[in-house]
Coordinates of C-alpha atoms in Angstrom, one line a residue:
M1 CA -0.2 103.4 25.9
L2 CA -2.4 103.3 28.8
L3 CA -4.2 100.2 27.3
E4 CA -1.0 98.4 26.7
R5 CA 0.3 99.1 30.3
A6 CA -3.1 97.9 31.7
W7 CA -2.8 94.6 29.7
R8 CA 0.7 93.9 30.9
V9 CA -0.4 94.4 34.5
G10 CA -3.4 92.2 34.1
L11 CA -1.2 89.4 32.7
R12 CA 1.2 89.6 35.6
S13 CA -1.5 89.4 38.1
W14 CA -3.6 86.6 36.5
K15 CA -3.6 83.2 38.2
P16 CA -5.4 80.1 37.0
I17 CA -8.6 79.1 38.9
K18 CA -8.3 75.7 40.5
P19 CA -11.3 73.5 39.9
S20 CA -13.2 72.1 42.8
P21 CA -12.6 68.4 43.7
A22 CA -16.2 67.5 42.5
R23 CA -15.4 69.2 39.1
S24 CA -12.0 67.4 38.9
R25 CA -13.7 64.1 39.2
N26 CA -16.3 64.8 36.5
F27 CA -14.0 66.2 33.9
S28 CA -10.8 64.0 34.4
I29 CA -9.1 62.9 31.0
N30 CA -8.2 59.4 32.4
P31 CA -11.3 57.2 33.0
P32 CA -11.6 55.6 36.4
T33 CA -9.8 52.3 37.0
P34 CA -12.3 49.4 37.0
R35 CA -12.2 47.0 39.9
A36 CA -10.3 43.8 39.1
L37 CA -12.4 40.6 38.5
P38 CA -11.8 37.7 40.7
R39 CA -9.1 35.2 39.6
W40 CA -11.6 32.4 38.8
Q41 CA -13.7 34.6 36.6
R42 CA -10.6 35.7 34.6
Y43 CA -9.6 32.0 34.1
L44 CA -13.1 31.1 33.1
R45 CA -13.1 33.9 30.5
R46 CA -9.7 32.8 29.1
T47 CA -10.9 29.2 28.9
G48 CA -13.9 30.4 26.9
Y49 CA -12.0 32.4 24.4
F50 CA -9.5 29.5 24.0
G51 CA -12.3 27.0 23.5
F52 CA -14.1 29.4 21.1
S53 CA -10.9 29.8 19.0
I54 CA -10.3 26.0 19.0
G55 CA -13.9 25.5 17.7
V56 CA -13.5 28.1 15.0
V57 CA -10.2 26.5 13.7
W58 CA -11.9 23.0 13.9
A59 CA -14.9 24.1 11.9
V60 CA -12.8 26.0 9.3
D61 CA -10.4 23.0 9.0
R62 CA -13.4 20.6 8.5
Q63 CA -15.4 22.7 6.2
F64 CA -12.6 24.0 3.9
N65 CA -9.5 21.7 4.5
A66 CA -11.2 18.2 4.9
S67 CA -10.0 18.0 8.6
A68 CA -6.4 17.8 7.3
I69 CA -5.1 19.6 10.3
G70 CA -7.0 17.5 12.8
R71 CA -5.8 14.4 11.1
N72 CA -2.2 15.5 11.3
L73 CA -2.6 16.3 15.1
R74 CA -4.0 12.8 15.5
T75 CA -1.1 11.4 13.6
L76 CA 1.5 13.3 15.7
W77 CA -0.1 12.3 18.8
A78 CA -0.1 8.6 17.8
C79 CA 3.6 8.8 17.0
A80 CA 4.3 10.5 20.3
L81 CA 2.6 7.7 22.1
I82 CA 4.4 4.9 20.1
T83 CA 7.7 6.7 20.5
A84 CA 7.1 6.9 24.4
E85 CA 6.0 3.4 24.6
Y86 CA 9.2 2.0 23.0
K87 CA 11.5 4.4 24.7
M88 CA 10.0 3.6 28.3
N89 CA 9.1 -0.1 27.9
F90 CA 11.4 -1.7 25.3
T91 CA 14.2 -2.5 27.9
P92 CA 15.9 -5.6 29.1
E93 CA 14.1 -5.2 32.4
K94 CA 10.7 -5.3 30.9
S95 CA 11.6 -8.1 28.4
D96 CA 8.5 -10.2 29.5
Q97 CA 6.2 -7.4 28.7
I98 CA 7.4 -6.8 25.1
P99 CA 4.4 -8.8 23.6
E100 CA 2.0 -6.7 25.4
L101 CA 3.9 -3.5 24.1
H102 CA 3.6 -4.7 20.5
E103 CA -0.1 -5.4 21.1
R104 CA -0.6 -1.8 22.4
V105 CA 1.4 -0.2 19.6
A106 CA -0.6 -2.3 17.0
D107 CA -3.8 -0.9 18.3
I108 CA -2.6 2.7 18.1
M109 CA -1.4 2.2 14.6
F110 CA -4.6 0.3 13.5
N111 CA -6.8 3.0 15.1
L112 CA -5.0 5.9 13.5
F113 CA -5.2 4.4 9.8
T114 CA -8.8 3.5 10.3
S115 CA -9.8 6.9 11.9
N116 CA -8.0 9.0 9.3
G117 CA -9.0 6.8 6.3
G118 CA -8.2 8.0 2.9
L119 CA -4.4 7.9 1.9
Y120 CA -3.7 6.4 5.4
I121 CA -5.4 3.1 4.3
K122 CA -3.1 3.0 1.3
I123 CA 0.1 3.9 3.5
G124 CA -1.1 1.3 6.0
Q125 CA -1.3 -1.3 3.2
A126 CA 2.1 -0.3 1.9
I127 CA 3.5 -0.9 5.6
G128 CA 1.5 -4.0 5.8
A129 CA 3.0 -5.4 2.5
N130 CA 6.0 -6.3 4.7
A131 CA 3.8 -7.7 7.7
A132 CA 6.1 -10.8 7.8
F133 CA 8.8 -8.8 9.4
L134 CA 6.5 -7.1 11.8
P135 CA 5.7 -8.4 15.5
R136 CA 2.9 -10.9 15.5
P137 CA 0.1 -8.4 16.8
M138 CA 0.8 -6.0 13.9
Q139 CA 0.5 -8.9 11.4
I140 CA -2.9 -9.6 12.7
K141 CA -3.9 -5.9 12.8
F142 CA -2.6 -5.2 9.3
A143 CA -4.3 -8.3 7.8
S144 CA -7.7 -6.7 8.6
L145 CA -6.8 -3.3 7.1
F146 CA -9.3 -3.3 4.2
D147 CA -9.6 -0.6 1.6
D148 CA -13.3 0.0 2.4
A149 CA -15.1 3.2 3.4
P150 CA -18.6 4.6 3.6
Q151 CA -20.1 6.2 0.4
I152 CA -20.0 9.9 0.1
P153 CA -23.5 11.6 -0.4
H154 CA -24.8 12.2 -3.8
S155 CA -24.4 15.9 -3.3
D156 CA -20.7 15.4 -3.2
V157 CA -20.9 13.3 -6.4
L158 CA -22.8 16.2 -8.2
S159 CA -20.1 18.6 -7.1
V160 CA -17.3 16.4 -8.5
F161 CA -19.2 16.3 -11.8
A162 CA -19.8 20.0 -11.9
S163 CA -16.1 20.7 -11.4
E164 CA -14.8 18.1 -13.8
F165 CA -17.4 18.3 -16.7
G166 CA -19.7 21.3 -15.8
R167 CA -22.6 18.8 -16.1
P168 CA -24.6 16.6 -14.0
P169 CA -24.1 12.7 -14.2
S170 CA -27.7 12.1 -15.4
G171 CA -30.8 13.9 -16.3
P172 CA -31.4 16.7 -18.8
G173 CA -28.0 17.6 -20.2
G174 CA -26.3 14.8 -18.2
M175 CA -23.1 13.0 -18.9
F176 CA -25.0 9.5 -18.9
E177 CA -28.4 8.4 -20.0
Y178 CA -28.6 6.5 -16.7
F179 CA -26.6 6.8 -13.4
D180 CA -27.1 4.8 -10.3
E181 CA -26.8 7.2 -7.4
K182 CA -25.9 4.3 -5.1
A183 CA -22.3 3.2 -5.4
I184 CA -21.7 -0.5 -6.1
A185 CA -18.3 -0.3 -4.2
S186 CA -16.7 2.3 -1.9
A187 CA -12.9 2.4 -1.1
S188 CA -10.9 4.9 0.8
I189 CA -10.2 7.2 -2.1
A190 CA -12.8 6.5 -4.6
Q191 CA -16.2 4.9 -5.3
V192 CA -17.6 3.1 -8.3
H193 CA -21.2 3.6 -10.0
K194 CA -22.9 1.8 -12.5
A195 CA -24.1 3.9 -15.5
R196 CA -25.3 3.7 -19.0
M197 CA -23.9 5.8 -21.8
W198 CA -26.1 7.7 -24.4
P199 CA -26.7 5.4 -27.4
E200 CA -24.5 6.1 -30.4
P201 CA -26.2 6.8 -33.8
G202 CA -27.8 3.4 -34.9
E203 CA -27.8 2.0 -31.5
K204 CA -31.0 1.1 -29.5
E205 CA -29.2 1.2 -26.0
G206 CA -26.1 2.8 -24.7
Q207 CA -23.2 0.7 -23.3
W208 CA -23.1 -0.1 -19.6
V209 CA -20.0 1.4 -17.9
A210 CA -18.4 1.7 -14.4
V211 CA -17.7 5.3 -13.3
K212 CA -14.9 5.8 -10.8
I213 CA -15.3 9.0 -8.8
Q214 CA -12.6 10.3 -6.6
K215 CA -13.8 11.5 -3.2
P216 CA -13.7 15.4 -2.7
A217 CA -11.8 15.3 0.5
V218 CA -8.8 13.3 -1.0
A219 CA -7.4 16.0 -3.0
K220 CA -7.3 18.5 -0.1
Q221 CA -5.8 15.8 2.2
T222 CA -3.1 14.3 -0.1
E223 CA -0.3 16.7 0.7
W224 CA -1.0 16.9 4.3
D225 CA -1.2 13.2 4.6
L226 CA 2.1 12.6 2.7
G227 CA 3.8 15.1 4.8
A228 CA 2.6 13.3 7.9
Y229 CA 3.9 10.0 6.5
R230 CA 7.2 11.7 6.0
V231 CA 7.4 12.7 9.7
V232 CA 6.2 9.4 10.9
M233 CA 8.9 7.5 9.0
W234 CA 11.6 9.8 10.2
L235 CA 10.5 9.4 13.8
F236 CA 10.4 5.6 13.3
E237 CA 13.9 5.5 11.8
K238 CA 15.6 8.1 14.1
V239 CA 13.7 7.9 17.4
A240 CA 11.5 4.8 17.9
F241 CA 12.9 1.8 16.0
D242 CA 16.4 2.6 14.7
L243 CA 15.6 0.7 11.4
P244 CA 16.3 2.1 7.9
V245 CA 12.7 2.9 6.7
Y246 CA 12.8 6.5 5.6
F247 CA 14.6 5.9 2.4
V248 CA 11.3 4.6 0.8
V249 CA 9.3 7.7 1.5
D250 CA 9.9 9.7 -1.7
F251 CA 9.3 6.7 -3.9
V252 CA 6.1 5.6 -2.2
S253 CA 4.7 9.1 -2.0
E254 CA 5.3 9.7 -5.7
H255 CA 3.4 6.5 -6.6
L256 CA 0.6 7.3 -4.2
R257 CA 0.2 10.7 -5.9
R258 CA 0.1 9.1 -9.3
E259 CA -2.7 6.6 -8.0
L260 CA -4.9 9.7 -7.5
D261 CA -4.7 10.7 -11.2
F262 CA -7.4 8.8 -13.1
Q263 CA -6.2 10.0 -16.5
L264 CA -2.9 8.4 -15.8
E265 CA -4.7 5.2 -14.7
A266 CA -6.6 5.1 -17.9
Q267 CA -3.3 5.3 -19.9
N268 CA -1.9 2.5 -17.7
A269 CA -4.9 0.4 -18.6
Q270 CA -4.5 1.0 -22.2
R271 CA -1.0 0.3 -22.3
T272 CA -1.4 -3.0 -20.5
A273 CA -4.2 -3.9 -22.9
A274 CA -1.8 -3.4 -25.7
Y275 CA 0.9 -5.7 -24.2
V276 CA -1.8 -8.3 -23.5
A277 CA -3.2 -8.1 -27.2
A278 CA 0.3 -8.7 -28.5
D279 CA 0.8 -11.9 -26.6
P280 CA -0.7 -14.8 -28.6
R281 CA -1.4 -16.9 -25.4
L282 CA -2.5 -14.1 -22.9
S283 CA -4.8 -12.4 -25.5
Q284 CA -7.2 -15.5 -25.1
T285 CA -7.0 -15.8 -21.4
V286 CA -6.7 -12.2 -20.0
Y287 CA -8.8 -9.1 -20.6
I288 CA -8.2 -5.5 -19.7
P289 CA -11.5 -3.4 -19.7
R290 CA -11.8 -0.6 -22.3
V291 CA -11.7 3.0 -21.0
F292 CA -13.3 5.9 -22.4
P293 CA -10.8 9.0 -22.5
A294 CA -13.6 11.4 -23.4
L295 CA -15.4 10.6 -20.2
T296 CA -12.1 10.6 -18.1
T297 CA -10.7 13.3 -16.0
K298 CA -8.1 13.5 -13.2
R299 CA -11.0 12.7 -10.7
I300 CA -13.5 10.7 -12.8
M301 CA -12.7 7.6 -14.9
T302 CA -15.2 5.7 -17.1
A303 CA -14.4 2.2 -18.1
E304 CA -16.4 -0.7 -19.6
W305 CA -18.7 -2.6 -17.3
I306 CA -17.7 -6.3 -16.7
D307 CA -19.9 -8.9 -15.2
G308 CA -17.9 -11.6 -13.3
V309 CA -17.0 -13.3 -10.1
R310 CA -14.3 -11.5 -7.9
L311 CA -11.3 -13.7 -7.0
S312 CA -11.9 -12.7 -3.4
D313 CA -15.3 -14.7 -3.6
R314 CA -13.5 -18.0 -3.2
D315 CA -16.6 -20.2 -2.9
G316 CA -18.1 -18.3 -6.0
I317 CA -15.0 -19.1 -7.9
L318 CA -15.0 -22.8 -7.0
R319 CA -18.7 -23.0 -7.9
L320 CA -18.0 -21.3 -11.3
M321 CA -15.2 -23.8 -12.0
G322 CA -17.2 -26.8 -10.8
D323 CA -15.1 -27.4 -7.7
L324 CA -18.1 -26.9 -5.6
P325 CA -21.7 -27.9 -6.4
G326 CA -24.1 -25.2 -7.3
S327 CA -23.0 -24.3 -11.0
P328 CA -25.3 -25.7 -13.8
T329 CA -22.5 -25.3 -16.4
P330 CA -19.1 -25.1 -14.9
L331 CA -16.2 -23.7 -17.0
R332 CA -13.6 -26.1 -18.2
G333 CA -10.1 -26.4 -16.8
G334 CA -10.7 -26.0 -13.0
T335 CA -8.9 -23.6 -10.9
R336 CA -5.7 -24.2 -13.0
A337 CA -7.3 -22.4 -15.8
I338 CA -7.4 -19.4 -13.7
M339 CA -4.1 -19.4 -11.9
E340 CA -2.0 -20.5 -14.8
P341 CA -2.6 -17.3 -17.0
M342 CA -2.5 -15.1 -13.8
V343 CA 1.1 -16.3 -13.0
E344 CA 2.2 -16.1 -16.6
L345 CA 0.7 -12.5 -16.8
F346 CA 2.6 -11.1 -13.9
S347 CA 5.8 -13.0 -14.9
N348 CA 5.7 -11.5 -18.4
Q349 CA 5.0 -8.0 -16.8
M350 CA 8.0 -8.4 -14.6
F351 CA 10.7 -10.1 -16.9
L352 CA 9.5 -9.3 -20.4
W353 CA 7.5 -6.0 -20.4
G354 CA 9.2 -4.2 -17.4
W355 CA 5.8 -2.7 -16.7
V356 CA 4.3 -4.3 -13.6
H357 CA 0.8 -3.9 -12.0
C358 CA 1.4 -3.6 -8.2
D359 CA -1.9 -4.2 -6.8
P360 CA -3.2 -7.7 -7.9
H361 CA -5.1 -8.4 -4.7
P362 CA -8.2 -10.8 -5.3
G363 CA -10.6 -7.9 -5.3
N364 CA -9.0 -6.5 -8.4
V365 CA -9.4 -9.8 -10.5
L366 CA -12.7 -10.9 -12.0
V367 CA -13.4 -14.3 -13.7
R368 CA -16.0 -14.6 -16.4
P369 CA -16.9 -16.9 -19.2
H370 CA -14.8 -16.0 -22.3
P371 CA -17.2 -14.0 -24.5
A372 CA -16.0 -16.1 -27.7
S373 CA -15.9 -19.4 -25.8
P374 CA -18.4 -19.4 -23.0
R375 CA -17.1 -22.7 -21.5
K376 CA -13.7 -21.4 -21.0
P377 CA -12.8 -18.8 -18.1
Q378 CA -11.1 -15.4 -18.8
L379 CA -9.3 -13.2 -16.3
V380 CA -10.2 -9.7 -16.1
L381 CA -7.5 -7.3 -14.5
L382 CA -9.0 -4.1 -12.8
D383 CA -7.6 -1.1 -11.0
H384 CA -4.5 0.2 -12.9
G385 CA -3.7 3.1 -10.8
L386 CA -0.4 1.6 -9.3
Y387 CA 2.3 0.6 -11.8
V388 CA 6.0 0.6 -11.7
Q389 CA 8.4 0.8 -14.8
L390 CA 11.5 -1.3 -14.7
T391 CA 14.7 -0.1 -16.2
E392 CA 16.4 -2.3 -18.8
E393 CA 19.4 -2.9 -16.5
F394 CA 17.2 -3.8 -13.5
R395 CA 15.2 -6.2 -15.6
R396 CA 18.2 -7.9 -16.7
D397 CA 19.6 -8.3 -13.1
W398 CA 16.1 -9.4 -11.9
C399 CA 16.0 -12.1 -14.5
S400 CA 19.6 -13.1 -13.6
V401 CA 18.6 -13.4 -9.9
W402 CA 15.8 -15.7 -10.5
E403 CA 17.5 -18.0 -13.0
G404 CA 20.6 -18.0 -10.7
L405 CA 18.6 -19.0 -7.7
L406 CA 17.0 -21.9 -9.7
A407 CA 20.2 -23.0 -11.4
G408 CA 22.4 -22.9 -8.2
E409 CA 24.5 -20.1 -9.4
W410 CA 25.0 -18.4 -6.0
G411 CA 27.8 -16.1 -7.3
V412 CA 25.4 -14.5 -9.7
V413 CA 22.8 -14.0 -6.9
D414 CA 25.5 -12.6 -4.6
G415 CA 26.8 -10.2 -7.1
V416 CA 23.6 -8.7 -8.0
T417 CA 22.4 -8.3 -4.4
R418 CA 25.6 -6.7 -3.4
K419 CA 25.2 -4.3 -6.4
W420 CA 21.8 -3.4 -5.0
G421 CA 23.1 -2.7 -1.6
V422 CA 21.5 -5.7 -0.2
G423 CA 23.3 -7.8 2.3
M424 CA 22.4 -11.4 3.5
P425 CA 21.7 -12.9 0.1
D426 CA 20.1 -16.0 1.8
L427 CA 17.3 -13.8 3.3
F428 CA 16.8 -11.9 0.1
A429 CA 16.6 -15.3 -2.0
S430 CA 14.1 -16.5 0.5
A431 CA 12.0 -13.3 0.1
V432 CA 12.1 -13.7 -3.6
L433 CA 11.2 -17.4 -4.0
M434 CA 9.1 -17.3 -0.9
R435 CA 10.8 -20.6 0.2
P436 CA 13.9 -21.1 2.5
V437 CA 17.1 -20.7 0.6
K438 CA 20.6 -21.1 2.1
L439 CA 23.5 -19.9 -0.2
G440 CA 26.8 -21.4 0.6
R441 CA 27.9 -23.9 3.4
G442 CA 28.3 -23.3 7.0
R443 CA 26.2 -20.1 7.1
P444 CA 23.8 -21.2 9.8
Q445 CA 26.6 -22.3 12.0
R446 CA 28.5 -19.1 11.6
E447 CA 25.2 -17.3 12.4
A448 CA 24.8 -19.2 15.6
E449 CA 28.4 -18.5 16.6
E450 CA 28.0 -14.9 16.1
R451 CA 24.7 -14.9 18.2
G452 CA 26.5 -16.6 21.1
K453 CA 23.4 -18.6 22.2
P454 CA 20.3 -20.2 20.4
L455 CA 17.4 -17.9 19.9
E456 CA 15.2 -20.3 22.0
E457 CA 17.3 -19.3 25.0
M458 CA 17.1 -15.5 24.4
T459 CA 14.7 -13.2 26.1
N460 CA 12.1 -11.3 24.0
Y461 CA 14.3 -8.2 24.2
E462 CA 17.5 -10.0 22.9
R463 CA 15.5 -11.5 20.1
S464 CA 14.3 -8.2 19.1
V465 CA 17.8 -6.8 19.1
V466 CA 19.1 -9.6 17.0
M467 CA 16.2 -9.1 14.5
K468 CA 16.9 -5.4 14.2
A469 CA 20.6 -6.1 13.7
K470 CA 19.8 -8.6 10.9
L471 CA 17.5 -6.2 9.2
R472 CA 20.1 -3.4 9.2
G473 CA 22.5 -5.8 7.8
F474 CA 20.0 -6.8 5.1
L475 CA 19.9 -3.1 3.9
T476 CA 23.4 -2.3 3.9
D477 CA 23.2 0.7 1.3
T478 CA 19.6 2.2 1.0
D479 CA 20.9 4.7 -1.7
R480 CA 21.7 1.8 -4.1
M481 CA 18.7 -0.3 -3.4
P482 CA 16.2 -0.4 -6.3
K483 CA 13.0 0.9 -4.7
V484 CA 10.9 -0.9 -7.2
L485 CA 11.7 -4.2 -5.4
I486 CA 9.2 -3.1 -2.6
F487 CA 6.4 -3.2 -5.1
L488 CA 7.7 -6.3 -7.0
L489 CA 8.0 -8.4 -3.7
R490 CA 4.4 -7.2 -2.8
N491 CA 3.1 -8.2 -6.2
M492 CA 4.6 -11.6 -5.9
R493 CA 3.2 -12.2 -2.4
M494 CA -0.3 -11.3 -3.6
V495 CA 0.0 -13.7 -6.6
Q496 CA 1.2 -16.4 -4.2
G497 CA -1.8 -15.6 -1.9
N498 CA -4.1 -15.9 -4.7
N499 CA -2.7 -19.2 -5.7
K500 CA -2.9 -20.5 -2.1
S501 CA -6.5 -19.4 -1.7
L502 CA -7.4 -21.7 -4.7
N503 CA -5.6 -24.7 -3.1
S504 CA -2.3 -24.1 -5.1
P505 CA -3.5 -25.5 -8.4
V506 CA -0.3 -24.4 -10.3
N507 CA 3.4 -24.6 -9.7
R508 CA 4.1 -20.8 -9.4
I509 CA 7.7 -21.0 -9.0
K510 CA 8.2 -23.2 -12.0
I511 CA 6.1 -20.8 -14.3
T512 CA 7.9 -17.8 -12.9
G513 CA 11.4 -19.5 -13.3
Y514 CA 10.7 -20.4 -16.9
A515 CA 9.5 -16.8 -17.6
A516 CA 12.6 -15.4 -16.3
S517 CA 14.9 -17.8 -18.1
H518 CA 13.1 -17.2 -21.4
A519 CA 13.3 -13.5 -20.9
L520 CA 17.1 -13.6 -20.3
T521 CA 17.7 -15.4 -23.6
R522 CA 15.8 -12.8 -25.3
I523 CA 18.0 -10.1 -23.7
T524 CA 21.3 -11.8 -24.8
P525 CA 20.5 -13.7 -28.0
H526 CA 24.0 -13.9 -29.4
A527 CA 27.0 -15.4 -27.6
S528 CA 30.4 -16.9 -28.2
L529 CA 30.8 -20.8 -28.4
R530 CA 32.3 -20.8 -24.9
A531 CA 29.5 -18.7 -23.6
R532 CA 27.1 -21.1 -25.3
L533 CA 28.7 -24.1 -23.7
H534 CA 28.4 -22.5 -20.3
E535 CA 24.8 -21.6 -21.0
Y536 CA 24.0 -25.2 -21.9
H537 CA 25.5 -26.5 -18.6
H538 CA 23.6 -23.8 -16.8
Y539 CA 20.4 -24.7 -18.6
L540 CA 20.9 -28.4 -17.6
V541 CA 21.3 -27.6 -14.0
F542 CA 18.4 -25.2 -14.2
R543 CA 16.1 -27.9 -15.7
T544 CA 17.1 -30.4 -13.1
V545 CA 16.3 -28.0 -10.3
M546 CA 12.9 -27.2 -11.9
L547 CA 12.2 -30.9 -12.2
S548 CA 12.8 -31.3 -8.5
I549 CA 10.5 -28.4 -7.7
D550 CA 7.8 -29.8 -9.9
A551 CA 8.2 -33.3 -8.2
A552 CA 7.4 -31.6 -4.9
F553 CA 4.6 -29.8 -6.3
W554 CA 2.9 -33.0 -7.6
I555 CA 3.6 -34.8 -4.3
A556 CA 1.7 -32.0 -2.5
R557 CA -1.1 -32.2 -5.2
T558 CA -1.4 -36.0 -4.6
R559 CA -1.5 -35.5 -0.8
Q560 CA -4.4 -32.9 -1.3
W561 CA -6.3 -35.5 -3.5
L562 CA -5.9 -38.3 -0.9
W563 CA -7.2 -35.9 1.8
R564 CA -10.2 -35.3 -0.1
V565 CA -10.8 -38.9 -1.0
L566 CA -10.4 -40.1 2.5
G567 CA -12.6 -37.5 3.9
L568 CA -9.9 -35.7 6.0
G569 CA -10.6 -32.3 4.5
R570 CA -11.5 -30.8 1.3
D571 CA -8.2 -28.8 0.9
G572 CA -5.4 -30.5 2.6
M573 CA -2.0 -28.9 2.6
G574 CA -1.4 -27.3 -0.7
F575 CA 2.1 -26.6 -2.3
E576 CA 2.0 -22.9 -1.2
D577 CA 1.0 -23.9 2.4
E578 CA 4.0 -26.1 2.7
I579 CA 6.3 -23.3 1.2
E580 CA 4.9 -20.9 3.7
R581 CA 5.4 -23.3 6.6
S582 CA 8.9 -23.7 5.6
V583 CA 9.5 -19.8 5.5
R584 CA 7.8 -19.4 8.9
G585 CA 10.2 -22.0 10.3
L586 CA 13.1 -20.1 8.7
A587 CA 11.9 -16.9 10.3
K588 CA 11.6 -18.6 13.7
S589 CA 15.0 -20.3 13.6
S590 CA 16.8 -17.3 12.1
F591 CA 15.1 -14.3 13.5
G592 CA 12.9 -15.7 16.5
M593 CA 9.9 -14.1 14.6
D594 CA 6.5 -15.8 15.2
V595 CA 5.1 -15.2 11.6
G596 CA 1.3 -16.0 11.2
A597 CA -0.1 -18.2 8.4
D598 CA -1.7 -15.4 6.7
A599 CA 1.3 -12.9 6.7
F600 CA 2.2 -13.7 3.2
D601 CA -1.1 -13.2 1.6
G602 CA -0.3 -9.6 0.5

């Protein structure tokens, strides 16, 4: 009891001992507040952190994502500049400065495509396929947008082979007996090496082949680039130009993806080779290199090596055919023996096969002596990555348009174009034939009345407004428009450009027109007596028009010959040159567009 009472008294009398100030400072739970840094030091530190973060993102993007983010930022910046340029400077008050505006925008676009490379070159070429409808500075810039790029290092080639085959290209255990480490050609998405296969049993030496290798960065960049392309086209339609351009995005993107699948390209080549082999005439004049499926993957394709002169080497072709001195044994037939099978080949693709090679630029065509007849030329068609398949309905309509244009049946042309959601059949017909066409009477006068005053009296701004209105009237319903027309018209422009570069040795319109008419008779072989009589009359008109076109062609050829004989020039003015001059005149009078002489070369 005494102890308990003492304990309670002690508790009541106990008081906590207060620590001294010195002890309080030494044993405080909260640390002392640091003295604030000067403002300039804080800003400097934040800037350093931000710069370091940007550097890390840039390094990671470049190392693991092939600079896809950086390329997209560059694209969006270019789009912002273009949009701002047109919003601020495309005004009636600055009409005199519009040519300089187009020049600046052309530089921005060209620098963007060449800086980003890869698929951007393909996208730029797709846009440039319609260069004739772009301002003059853009026509010049897009004409120089070549599909060329530096080679990737051999270490990257080894990595592609390791991922695709698990083996090196050459050496012990290699895919080939010999593989040239230096590429013979390098484009934006792939490069080509020459190699020799291992000899088969009984062979002393393996076959020489061309090995096409996709660059490693392309696969990483594809979806990013196509996403940026989608944004760009949307901005151009909705913000910058107010023109219907976005409707082609899905179609173009899908075909660009297919072009990156080399197994699909090998299948395209085999299918085209089968079509050519089944044609008695083309099988003797055209050749598709053999592909080797066992040595082909999605990113590597192996095909037969072909020695020949590229069509892009104009002087080499002319020497090979004896039109220029320097060939000891020129091939027979002259340049006509080259262009005639070329026009027939692509006409058959459009009208008979419905299977069309869409990239026949001169770099993709070789000319060589025929292996079985060394004095005759043979065309070799390369690069089968880009094809379009035509539906039976579209192929029938496409044949009808061509025959209707050449037989003067404007009702047929008008009906098909309206079915396709295309207005202004005159403009469409001119784009198809690549020559001025006026359907019906009084149309030029009505157009002049609608404009109110001649184009020559309009300002740059007013002419641009008229051109945009006409292009919107041309594409009246983009949902119904067959997207394959984009590639078909591109194909035809390239074939025309090839014919022009060789001084127009063949009447391209005549060959194409007869192919369309022949294909149409095969589509509808049986008809009633009344329908047959109508067809006979139709065919008589068709032949009459074709005779007039052929007469114009031979007049142009005679003029060329006189120029050469009189020493006024080796080439003179060919048939295709005269057609292009007429089309440029039509563009100037109808749209106020200054179209360059090389805008139709494709």
